[in-house]
Short mmCIF file of C-alpha atoms and ligand atoms in Angstrom, two decimals:
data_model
loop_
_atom_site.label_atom_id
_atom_site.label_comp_id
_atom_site.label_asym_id
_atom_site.label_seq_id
_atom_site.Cartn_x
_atom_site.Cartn_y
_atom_site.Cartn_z
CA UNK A 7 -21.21 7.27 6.74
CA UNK A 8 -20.93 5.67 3.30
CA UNK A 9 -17.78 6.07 1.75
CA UNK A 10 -16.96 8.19 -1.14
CA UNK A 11 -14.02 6.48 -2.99
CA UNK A 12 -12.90 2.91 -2.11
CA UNK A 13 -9.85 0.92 -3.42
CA UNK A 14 -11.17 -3.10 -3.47
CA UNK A 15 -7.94 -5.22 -3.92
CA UNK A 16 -8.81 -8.64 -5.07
CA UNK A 17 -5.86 -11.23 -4.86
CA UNK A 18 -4.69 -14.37 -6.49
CA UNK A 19 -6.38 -16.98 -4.37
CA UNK A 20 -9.39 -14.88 -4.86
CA UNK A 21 -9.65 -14.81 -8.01
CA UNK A 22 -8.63 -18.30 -9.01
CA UNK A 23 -10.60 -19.71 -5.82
CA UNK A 24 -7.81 -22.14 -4.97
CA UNK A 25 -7.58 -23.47 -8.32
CA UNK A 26 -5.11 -23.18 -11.36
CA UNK A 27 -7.37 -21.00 -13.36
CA UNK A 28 -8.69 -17.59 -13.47
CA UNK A 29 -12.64 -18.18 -11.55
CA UNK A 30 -15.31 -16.45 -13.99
CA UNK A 31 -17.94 -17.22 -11.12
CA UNK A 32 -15.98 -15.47 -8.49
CA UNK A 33 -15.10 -12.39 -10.66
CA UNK A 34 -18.72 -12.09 -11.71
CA UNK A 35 -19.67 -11.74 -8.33
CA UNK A 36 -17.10 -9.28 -7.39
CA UNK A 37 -17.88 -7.29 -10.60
CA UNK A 38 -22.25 -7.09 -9.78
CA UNK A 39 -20.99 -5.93 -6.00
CA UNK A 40 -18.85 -3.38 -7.70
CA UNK A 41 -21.43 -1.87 -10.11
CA UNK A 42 -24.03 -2.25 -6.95
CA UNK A 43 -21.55 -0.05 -4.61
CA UNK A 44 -20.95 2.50 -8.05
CA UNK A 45 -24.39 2.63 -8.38
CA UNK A 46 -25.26 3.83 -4.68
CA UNK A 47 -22.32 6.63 -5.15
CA UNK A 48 -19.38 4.96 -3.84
CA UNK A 49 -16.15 5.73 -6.43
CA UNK A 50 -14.47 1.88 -6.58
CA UNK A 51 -10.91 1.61 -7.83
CA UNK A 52 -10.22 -2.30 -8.42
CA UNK A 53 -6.77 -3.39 -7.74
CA UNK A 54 -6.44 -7.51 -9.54
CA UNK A 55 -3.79 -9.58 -8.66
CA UNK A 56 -3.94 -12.84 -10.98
CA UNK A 57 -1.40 -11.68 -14.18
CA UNK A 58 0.69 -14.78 -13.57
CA UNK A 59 -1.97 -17.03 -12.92
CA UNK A 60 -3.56 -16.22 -15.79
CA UNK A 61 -0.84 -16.51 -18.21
CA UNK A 62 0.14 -19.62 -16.90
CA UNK A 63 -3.28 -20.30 -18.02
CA UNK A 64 -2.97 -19.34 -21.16
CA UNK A 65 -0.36 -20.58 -21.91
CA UNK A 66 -1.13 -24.08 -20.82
CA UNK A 67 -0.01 -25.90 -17.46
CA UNK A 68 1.92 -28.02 -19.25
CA UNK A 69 4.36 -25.72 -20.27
CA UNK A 70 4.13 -23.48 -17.76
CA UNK A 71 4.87 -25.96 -15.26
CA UNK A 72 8.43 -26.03 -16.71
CA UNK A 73 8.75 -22.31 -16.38
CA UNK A 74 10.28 -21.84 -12.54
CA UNK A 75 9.18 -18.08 -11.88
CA UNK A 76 10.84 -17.65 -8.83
CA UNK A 77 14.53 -18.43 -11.28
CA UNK A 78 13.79 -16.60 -14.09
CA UNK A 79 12.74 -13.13 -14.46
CA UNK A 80 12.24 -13.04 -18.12
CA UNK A 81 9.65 -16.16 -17.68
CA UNK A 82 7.86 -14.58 -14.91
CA UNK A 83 7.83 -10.83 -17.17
CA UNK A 84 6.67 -13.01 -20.77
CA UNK A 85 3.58 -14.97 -18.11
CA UNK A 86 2.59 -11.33 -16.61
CA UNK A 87 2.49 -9.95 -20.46
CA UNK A 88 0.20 -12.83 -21.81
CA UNK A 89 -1.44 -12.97 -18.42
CA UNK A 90 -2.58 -9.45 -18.29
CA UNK A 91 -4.04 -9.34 -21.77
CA UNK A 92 -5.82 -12.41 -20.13
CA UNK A 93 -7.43 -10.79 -16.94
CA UNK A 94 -8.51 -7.70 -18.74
CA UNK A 95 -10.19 -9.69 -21.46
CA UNK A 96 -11.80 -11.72 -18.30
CA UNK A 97 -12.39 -8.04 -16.89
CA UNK A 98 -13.76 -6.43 -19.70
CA UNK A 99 -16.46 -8.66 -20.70
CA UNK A 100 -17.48 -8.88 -17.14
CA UNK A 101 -18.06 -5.80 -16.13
CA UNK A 102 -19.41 -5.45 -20.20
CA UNK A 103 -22.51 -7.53 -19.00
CA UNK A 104 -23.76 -4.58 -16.64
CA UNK A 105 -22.73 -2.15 -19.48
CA UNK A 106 -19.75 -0.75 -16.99
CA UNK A 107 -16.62 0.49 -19.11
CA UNK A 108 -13.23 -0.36 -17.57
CA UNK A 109 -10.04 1.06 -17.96
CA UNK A 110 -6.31 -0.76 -17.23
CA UNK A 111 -3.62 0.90 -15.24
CA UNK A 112 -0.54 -0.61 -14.76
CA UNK A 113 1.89 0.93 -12.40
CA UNK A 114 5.57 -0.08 -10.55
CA UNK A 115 7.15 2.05 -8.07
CA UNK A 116 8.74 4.10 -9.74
CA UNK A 117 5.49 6.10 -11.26
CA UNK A 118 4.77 6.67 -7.99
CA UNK A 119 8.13 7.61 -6.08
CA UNK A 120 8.52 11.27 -7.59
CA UNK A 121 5.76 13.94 -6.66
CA UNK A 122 5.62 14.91 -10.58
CA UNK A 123 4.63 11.43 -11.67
CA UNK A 124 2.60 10.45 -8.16
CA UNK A 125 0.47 13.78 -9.39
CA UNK A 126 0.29 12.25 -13.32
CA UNK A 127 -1.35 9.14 -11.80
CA UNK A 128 -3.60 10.62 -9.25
CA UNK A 129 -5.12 12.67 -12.47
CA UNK A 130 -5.41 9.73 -14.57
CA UNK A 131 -7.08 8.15 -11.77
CA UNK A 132 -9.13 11.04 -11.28
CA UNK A 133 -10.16 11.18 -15.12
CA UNK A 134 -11.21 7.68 -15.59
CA UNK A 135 -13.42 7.67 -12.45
CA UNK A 136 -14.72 10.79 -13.80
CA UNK A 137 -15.73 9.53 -16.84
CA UNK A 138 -17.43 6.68 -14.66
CA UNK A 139 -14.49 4.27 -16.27
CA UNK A 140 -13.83 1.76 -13.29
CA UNK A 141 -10.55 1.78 -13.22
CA UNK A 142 -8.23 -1.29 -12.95
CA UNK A 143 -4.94 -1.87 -11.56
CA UNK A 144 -2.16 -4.06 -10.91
CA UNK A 145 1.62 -3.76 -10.87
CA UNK A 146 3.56 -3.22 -14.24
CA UNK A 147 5.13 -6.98 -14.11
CA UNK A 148 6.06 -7.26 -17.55
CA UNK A 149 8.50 -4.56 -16.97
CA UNK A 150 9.03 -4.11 -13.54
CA UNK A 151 12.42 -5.25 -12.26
CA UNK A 152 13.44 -5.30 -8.61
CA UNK A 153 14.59 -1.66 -8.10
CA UNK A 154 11.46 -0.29 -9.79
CA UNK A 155 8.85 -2.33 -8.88
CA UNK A 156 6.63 -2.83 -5.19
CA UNK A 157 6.20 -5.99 -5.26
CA UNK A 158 3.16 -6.77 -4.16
CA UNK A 159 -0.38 -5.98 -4.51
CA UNK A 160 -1.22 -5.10 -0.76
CA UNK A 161 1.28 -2.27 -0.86
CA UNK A 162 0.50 -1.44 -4.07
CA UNK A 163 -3.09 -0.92 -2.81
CA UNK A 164 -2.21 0.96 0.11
CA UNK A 165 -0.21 3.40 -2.42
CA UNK A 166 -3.38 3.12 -4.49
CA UNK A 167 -5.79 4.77 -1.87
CA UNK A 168 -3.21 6.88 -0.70
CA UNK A 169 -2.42 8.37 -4.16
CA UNK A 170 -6.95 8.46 -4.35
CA UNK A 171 -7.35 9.64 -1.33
CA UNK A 172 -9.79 6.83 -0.60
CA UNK A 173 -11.95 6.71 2.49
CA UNK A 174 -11.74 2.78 2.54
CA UNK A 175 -9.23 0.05 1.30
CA UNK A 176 -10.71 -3.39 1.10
CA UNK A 177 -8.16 -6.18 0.56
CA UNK A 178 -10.01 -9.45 -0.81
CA UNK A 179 -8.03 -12.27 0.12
CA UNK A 180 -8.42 -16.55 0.84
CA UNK A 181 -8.17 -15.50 4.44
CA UNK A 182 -11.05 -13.96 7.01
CA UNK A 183 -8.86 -11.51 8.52
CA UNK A 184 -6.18 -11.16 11.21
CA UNK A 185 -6.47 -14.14 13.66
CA UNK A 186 -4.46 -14.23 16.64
CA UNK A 187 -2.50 -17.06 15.61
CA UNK A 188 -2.66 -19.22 12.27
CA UNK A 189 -5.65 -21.18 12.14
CA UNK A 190 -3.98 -23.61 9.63
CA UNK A 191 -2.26 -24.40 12.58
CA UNK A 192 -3.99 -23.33 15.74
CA UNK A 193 -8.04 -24.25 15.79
CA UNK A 194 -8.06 -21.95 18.80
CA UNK A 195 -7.04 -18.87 16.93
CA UNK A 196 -9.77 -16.16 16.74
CA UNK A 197 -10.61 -13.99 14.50
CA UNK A 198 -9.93 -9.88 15.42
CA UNK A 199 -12.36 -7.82 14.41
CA UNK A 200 -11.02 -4.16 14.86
CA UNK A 201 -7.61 -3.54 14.82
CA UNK A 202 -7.39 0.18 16.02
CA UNK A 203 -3.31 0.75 16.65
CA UNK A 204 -0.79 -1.87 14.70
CA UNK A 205 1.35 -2.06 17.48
CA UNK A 206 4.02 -5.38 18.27
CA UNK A 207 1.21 -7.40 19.26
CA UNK A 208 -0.68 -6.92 16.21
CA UNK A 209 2.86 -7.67 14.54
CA UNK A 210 3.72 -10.71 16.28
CA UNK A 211 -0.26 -12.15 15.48
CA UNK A 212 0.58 -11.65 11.78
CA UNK A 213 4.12 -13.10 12.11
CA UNK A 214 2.16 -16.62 13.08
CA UNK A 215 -0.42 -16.28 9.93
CA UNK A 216 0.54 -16.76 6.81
CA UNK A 217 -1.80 -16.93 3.73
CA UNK A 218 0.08 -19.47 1.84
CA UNK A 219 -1.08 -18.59 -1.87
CA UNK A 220 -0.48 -14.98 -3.85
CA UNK A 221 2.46 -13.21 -3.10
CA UNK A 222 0.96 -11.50 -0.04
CA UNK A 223 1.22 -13.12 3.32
CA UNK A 224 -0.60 -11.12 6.35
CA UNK A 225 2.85 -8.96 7.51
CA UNK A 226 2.39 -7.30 3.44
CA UNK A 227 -1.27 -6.99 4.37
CA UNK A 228 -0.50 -5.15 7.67
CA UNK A 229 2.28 -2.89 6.24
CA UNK A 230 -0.73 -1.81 3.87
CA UNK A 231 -2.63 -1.22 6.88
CA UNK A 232 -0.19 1.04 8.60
CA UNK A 233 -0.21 3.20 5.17
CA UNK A 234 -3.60 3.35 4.15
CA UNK A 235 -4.79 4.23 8.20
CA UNK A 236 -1.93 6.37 8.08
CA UNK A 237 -3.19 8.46 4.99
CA UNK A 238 -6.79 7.99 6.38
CA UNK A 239 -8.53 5.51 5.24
CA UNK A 240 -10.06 2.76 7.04
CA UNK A 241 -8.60 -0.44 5.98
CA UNK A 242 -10.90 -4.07 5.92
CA UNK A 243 -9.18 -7.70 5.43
CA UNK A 244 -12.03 -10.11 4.30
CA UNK A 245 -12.90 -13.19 2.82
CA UNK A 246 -12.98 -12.70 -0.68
CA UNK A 247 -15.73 -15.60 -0.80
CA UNK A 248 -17.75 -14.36 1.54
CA UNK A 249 -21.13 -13.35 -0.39
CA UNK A 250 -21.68 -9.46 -0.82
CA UNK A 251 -18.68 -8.92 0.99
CA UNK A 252 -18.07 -5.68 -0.84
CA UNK A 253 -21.62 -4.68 -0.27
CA UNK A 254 -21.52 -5.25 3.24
CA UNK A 255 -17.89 -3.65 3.94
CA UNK A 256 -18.75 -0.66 2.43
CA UNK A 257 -22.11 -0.34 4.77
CA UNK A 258 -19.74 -1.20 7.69
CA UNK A 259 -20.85 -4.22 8.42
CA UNK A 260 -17.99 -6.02 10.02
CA UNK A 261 -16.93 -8.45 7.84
CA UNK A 262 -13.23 -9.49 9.09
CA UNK A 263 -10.64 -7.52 10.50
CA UNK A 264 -11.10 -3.62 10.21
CA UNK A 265 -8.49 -1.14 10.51
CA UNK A 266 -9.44 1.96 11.87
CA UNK A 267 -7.98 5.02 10.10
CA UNK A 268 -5.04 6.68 12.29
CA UNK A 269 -5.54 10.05 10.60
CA UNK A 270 -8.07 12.56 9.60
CA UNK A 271 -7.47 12.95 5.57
CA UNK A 272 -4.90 14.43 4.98
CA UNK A 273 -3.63 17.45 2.28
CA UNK A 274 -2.22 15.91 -0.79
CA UNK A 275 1.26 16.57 -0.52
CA UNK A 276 1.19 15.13 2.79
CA UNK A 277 -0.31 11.61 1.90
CA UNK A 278 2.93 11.52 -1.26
CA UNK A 279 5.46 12.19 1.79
CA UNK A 280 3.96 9.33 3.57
CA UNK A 281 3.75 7.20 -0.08
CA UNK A 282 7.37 7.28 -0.08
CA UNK A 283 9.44 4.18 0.50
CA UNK A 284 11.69 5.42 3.26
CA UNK A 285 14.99 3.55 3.33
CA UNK A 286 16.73 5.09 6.38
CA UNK A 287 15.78 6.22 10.07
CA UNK A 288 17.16 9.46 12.48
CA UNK A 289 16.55 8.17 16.19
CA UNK A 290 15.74 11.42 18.35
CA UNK A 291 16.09 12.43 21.86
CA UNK A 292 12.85 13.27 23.88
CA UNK A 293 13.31 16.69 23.13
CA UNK A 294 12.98 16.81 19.81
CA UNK A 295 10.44 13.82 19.46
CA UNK A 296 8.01 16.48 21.36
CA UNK A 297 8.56 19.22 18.84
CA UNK A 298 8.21 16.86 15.95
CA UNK A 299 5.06 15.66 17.58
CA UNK A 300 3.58 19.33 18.29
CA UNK A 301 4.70 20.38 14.34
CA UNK A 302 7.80 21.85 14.55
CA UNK A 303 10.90 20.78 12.24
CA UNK A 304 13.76 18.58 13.16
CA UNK A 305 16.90 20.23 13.78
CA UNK A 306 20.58 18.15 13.37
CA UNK A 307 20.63 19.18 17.86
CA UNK A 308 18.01 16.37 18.59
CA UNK A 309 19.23 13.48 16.81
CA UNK A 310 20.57 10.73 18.09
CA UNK A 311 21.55 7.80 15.49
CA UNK A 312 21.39 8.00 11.65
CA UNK A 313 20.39 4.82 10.38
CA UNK A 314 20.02 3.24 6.88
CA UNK A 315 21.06 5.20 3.85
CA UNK A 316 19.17 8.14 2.30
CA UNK A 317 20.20 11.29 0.24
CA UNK A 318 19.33 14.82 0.37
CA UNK A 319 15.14 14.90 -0.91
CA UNK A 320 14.73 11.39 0.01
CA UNK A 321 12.08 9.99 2.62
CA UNK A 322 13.28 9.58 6.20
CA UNK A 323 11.61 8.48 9.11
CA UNK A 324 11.97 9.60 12.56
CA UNK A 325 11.97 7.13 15.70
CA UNK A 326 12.15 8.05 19.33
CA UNK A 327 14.47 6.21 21.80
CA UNK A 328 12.22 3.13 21.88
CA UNK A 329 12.52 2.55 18.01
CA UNK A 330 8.91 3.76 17.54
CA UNK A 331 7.88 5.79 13.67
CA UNK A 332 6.91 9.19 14.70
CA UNK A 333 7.15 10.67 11.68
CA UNK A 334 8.18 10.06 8.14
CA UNK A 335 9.62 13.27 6.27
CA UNK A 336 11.84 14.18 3.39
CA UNK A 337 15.47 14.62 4.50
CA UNK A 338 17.38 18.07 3.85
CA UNK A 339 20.70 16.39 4.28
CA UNK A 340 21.69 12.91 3.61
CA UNK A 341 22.44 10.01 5.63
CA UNK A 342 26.07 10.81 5.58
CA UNK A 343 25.42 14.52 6.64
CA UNK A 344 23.04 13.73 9.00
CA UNK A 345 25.36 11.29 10.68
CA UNK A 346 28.23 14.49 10.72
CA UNK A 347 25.52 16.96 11.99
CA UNK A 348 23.74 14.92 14.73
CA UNK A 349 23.50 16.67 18.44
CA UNK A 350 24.93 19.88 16.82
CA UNK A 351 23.50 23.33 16.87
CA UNK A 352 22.42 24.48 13.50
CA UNK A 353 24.86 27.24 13.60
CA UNK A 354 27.38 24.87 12.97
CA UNK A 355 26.36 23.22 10.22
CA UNK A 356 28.40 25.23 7.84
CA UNK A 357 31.57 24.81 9.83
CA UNK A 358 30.83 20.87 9.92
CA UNK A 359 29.81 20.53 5.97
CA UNK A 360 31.41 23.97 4.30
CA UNK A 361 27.98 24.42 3.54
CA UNK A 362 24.29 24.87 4.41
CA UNK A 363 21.37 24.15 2.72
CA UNK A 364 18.93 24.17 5.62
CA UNK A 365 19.22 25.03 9.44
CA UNK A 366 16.46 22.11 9.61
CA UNK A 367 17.46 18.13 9.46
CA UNK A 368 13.60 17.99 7.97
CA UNK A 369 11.39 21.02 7.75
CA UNK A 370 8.02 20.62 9.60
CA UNK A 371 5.96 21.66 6.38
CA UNK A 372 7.63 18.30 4.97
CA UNK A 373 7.17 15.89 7.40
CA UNK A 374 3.96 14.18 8.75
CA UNK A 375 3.55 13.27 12.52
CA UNK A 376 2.09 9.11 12.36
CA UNK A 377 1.81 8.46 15.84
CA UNK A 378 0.71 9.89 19.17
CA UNK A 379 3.06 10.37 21.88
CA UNK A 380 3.58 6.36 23.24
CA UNK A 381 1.09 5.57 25.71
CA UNK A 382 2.26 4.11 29.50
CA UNK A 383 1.71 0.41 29.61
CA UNK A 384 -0.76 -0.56 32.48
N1 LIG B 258 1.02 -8.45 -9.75
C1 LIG B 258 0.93 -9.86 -9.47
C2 LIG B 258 0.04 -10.55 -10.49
O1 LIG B 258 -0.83 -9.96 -11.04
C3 LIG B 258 0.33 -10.12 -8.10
C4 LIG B 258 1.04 -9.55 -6.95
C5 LIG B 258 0.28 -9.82 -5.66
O2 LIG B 258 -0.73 -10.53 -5.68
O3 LIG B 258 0.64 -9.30 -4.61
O4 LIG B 258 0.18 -11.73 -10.74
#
């Protein structure tokens, strides 16, 4: 079935082909797949990497080659700044040949990490598209500091279609797809095709590949995976390069490494639960992992181990014994209540605190089950 909404995330390499400079070639031919897909009555969402690149650009290799990003913060925050003016100009007169308006979004974390302001960008989103404004994104960088910002585009994409509610995330990159080992460094590695759980052995593929240019290796790309399938959308890794790539992922044409979605779409406030950066973990007994799995909330009797730090309204998830996400909710007590509560009966709660807020650990209408029950290994 042809997707309704799809979130194409085009990175660095992509965009500069390898080279030093922003590629007009490359971004014309992502643009004309773009308008093609709009034009058939596919909603796209483009996600650019390329700020830096392009302001180093601008700005002239010269100098910018005595800038050291990775040092400086300010250098890398003035290079996004000029850079971004840059790939919207580059943008804008693009998509201006096939008469196609675009509007820029720039977004860090933290317009995403409260359910009032993930709401304010879904209906901006929503706006633009409806006024048949492609909308284009990348991360804030001129004013994103660590503590605000994601960091990189794959996540941000993820966040992107999850925030959409996008059928289909398509992550443009210099690499094919998964492979089962680097093949920089291993002609024998194949390429996978469908991914349809990301499980350790789909981790420990991606720990061996690493795209060496952008700031997105494959283990960003696969975290993005595990959110967008998560918040159900199919996922796709493919060769930018690859002629109508776009065109043919959106027909389902395989065209690298797919992703299967791991949940039906799911209500809004569900997909912002799942959005949120969990920091910490509550390791439950069997008992309990079965009710969270069957819907029912988490009470303080069934947990095992508190790990990580969280407060009270933050995002939590829950592992069974084995260290496997079941869940990821939004925590009624914090870290350092949770770790006082654990294995008691919610009667007690009061006694153990001096207060109670909640009989529940994490109440079942705010957390979201990610993962079957574990299947036996054969
Ligand atoms: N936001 C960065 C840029 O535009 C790119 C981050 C990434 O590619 O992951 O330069």
């Amino acid at each position: 079935m042809k997707p309704a909404k799809i979130v194409v995330k085009v990175g660095t390499s992509t965009l500069t082909a390898g080279t030093q400079r922003l590629n007009r070639r490359r971004m014309l031919s992502i643009a004309q797949q773009i308008v093609a897909v709009r034009e058939s009555g596919t909603e796209v969402i483009l996600v650019t990497s390329g700020a830096i690149a392009a302001g180093r650009e601008r700005i002239g290799h010269e100098q910018s080659s005595r800038i050291n990003t990775s040092k400086s913060l300010p250098a890398k925050q003035m290079l996004a700044a000029v850079g971004q003016a840059h790939l919207m100009l580059a943008w804008e007169q693009i998509f201006g040949m096939f008469d196609v308006q675009v509007g820029q979004v720039l977004l860090t974390w933290a317009d995403l990490s409260d359910r009032r302001r993930y709401l304010n960008a879904r209906d901006a989103l929503n706006a633009i598209l409806a006024y048949r404004v492609v909308p284009i994104i990348n991360e804030n960088d001129a004013v994103a500091t660590e503590e605000i910002r994601v960091g990189d585009n794959d996540t941000l994409s993820a966040l992107v279609a999850n925030v959409v509610n996008a059928d289909l995330l398509l992550i443009l990159s210099d690499i094919a797809g998964l492979y089962t080992a680097d093949p920089r460094q291993d002609p024998s590695a194949t390429l996978i095709c469908e991914v349809s759980q990301i499980d350790n052995a789909v981790w420990a593929m991606a720990g061996a590949s690493r795209s060496g240019l952008g700031v997105g290796g494959m283990s960003t790309k696969l975290r993005a995976a595990e959110l967008a399938t998560r918040s159900g959308a199919t996922m796709v890794i493919a060769d930018g390069a690859r002629p109508n790539v776009i065109l043919d992922a959106v027909a389902g044409k395989s065209v690298g490494t797919r992703f299967a979605a791991t949940s039906t779409k799911i209500e809004s406030r569900k997909r912002w639960i799942l959005s949120e950066r969990a920091t910490g973990s509550v390791i439950v007994d069997e008992g309990a992992a079965g009710a969270v799995r069957s819907g029912r909330s988490l009470l303080p009797v069934g947990v095992r181990d508190v790990q990580g730090g969280f407060e009270r309204g933050e995002a939590v998830l829950v592992k069974d014994l084995g260290g496997h996400v079941i869940a990821q909710g939004i925590a009624r007590y914090s870290a350092a209540e949770a770790a006082l509560l654990m294995g008691r009966q919610s009667s007690e709660i009061e006694t153990i605190l001096g207060y109670e807020s909640a009989p529940m650990l994490i109440h079942a209408d705010d957390m979201v089950v990610v993962a079957a029950p574990a299947r036996s290994k054969v």
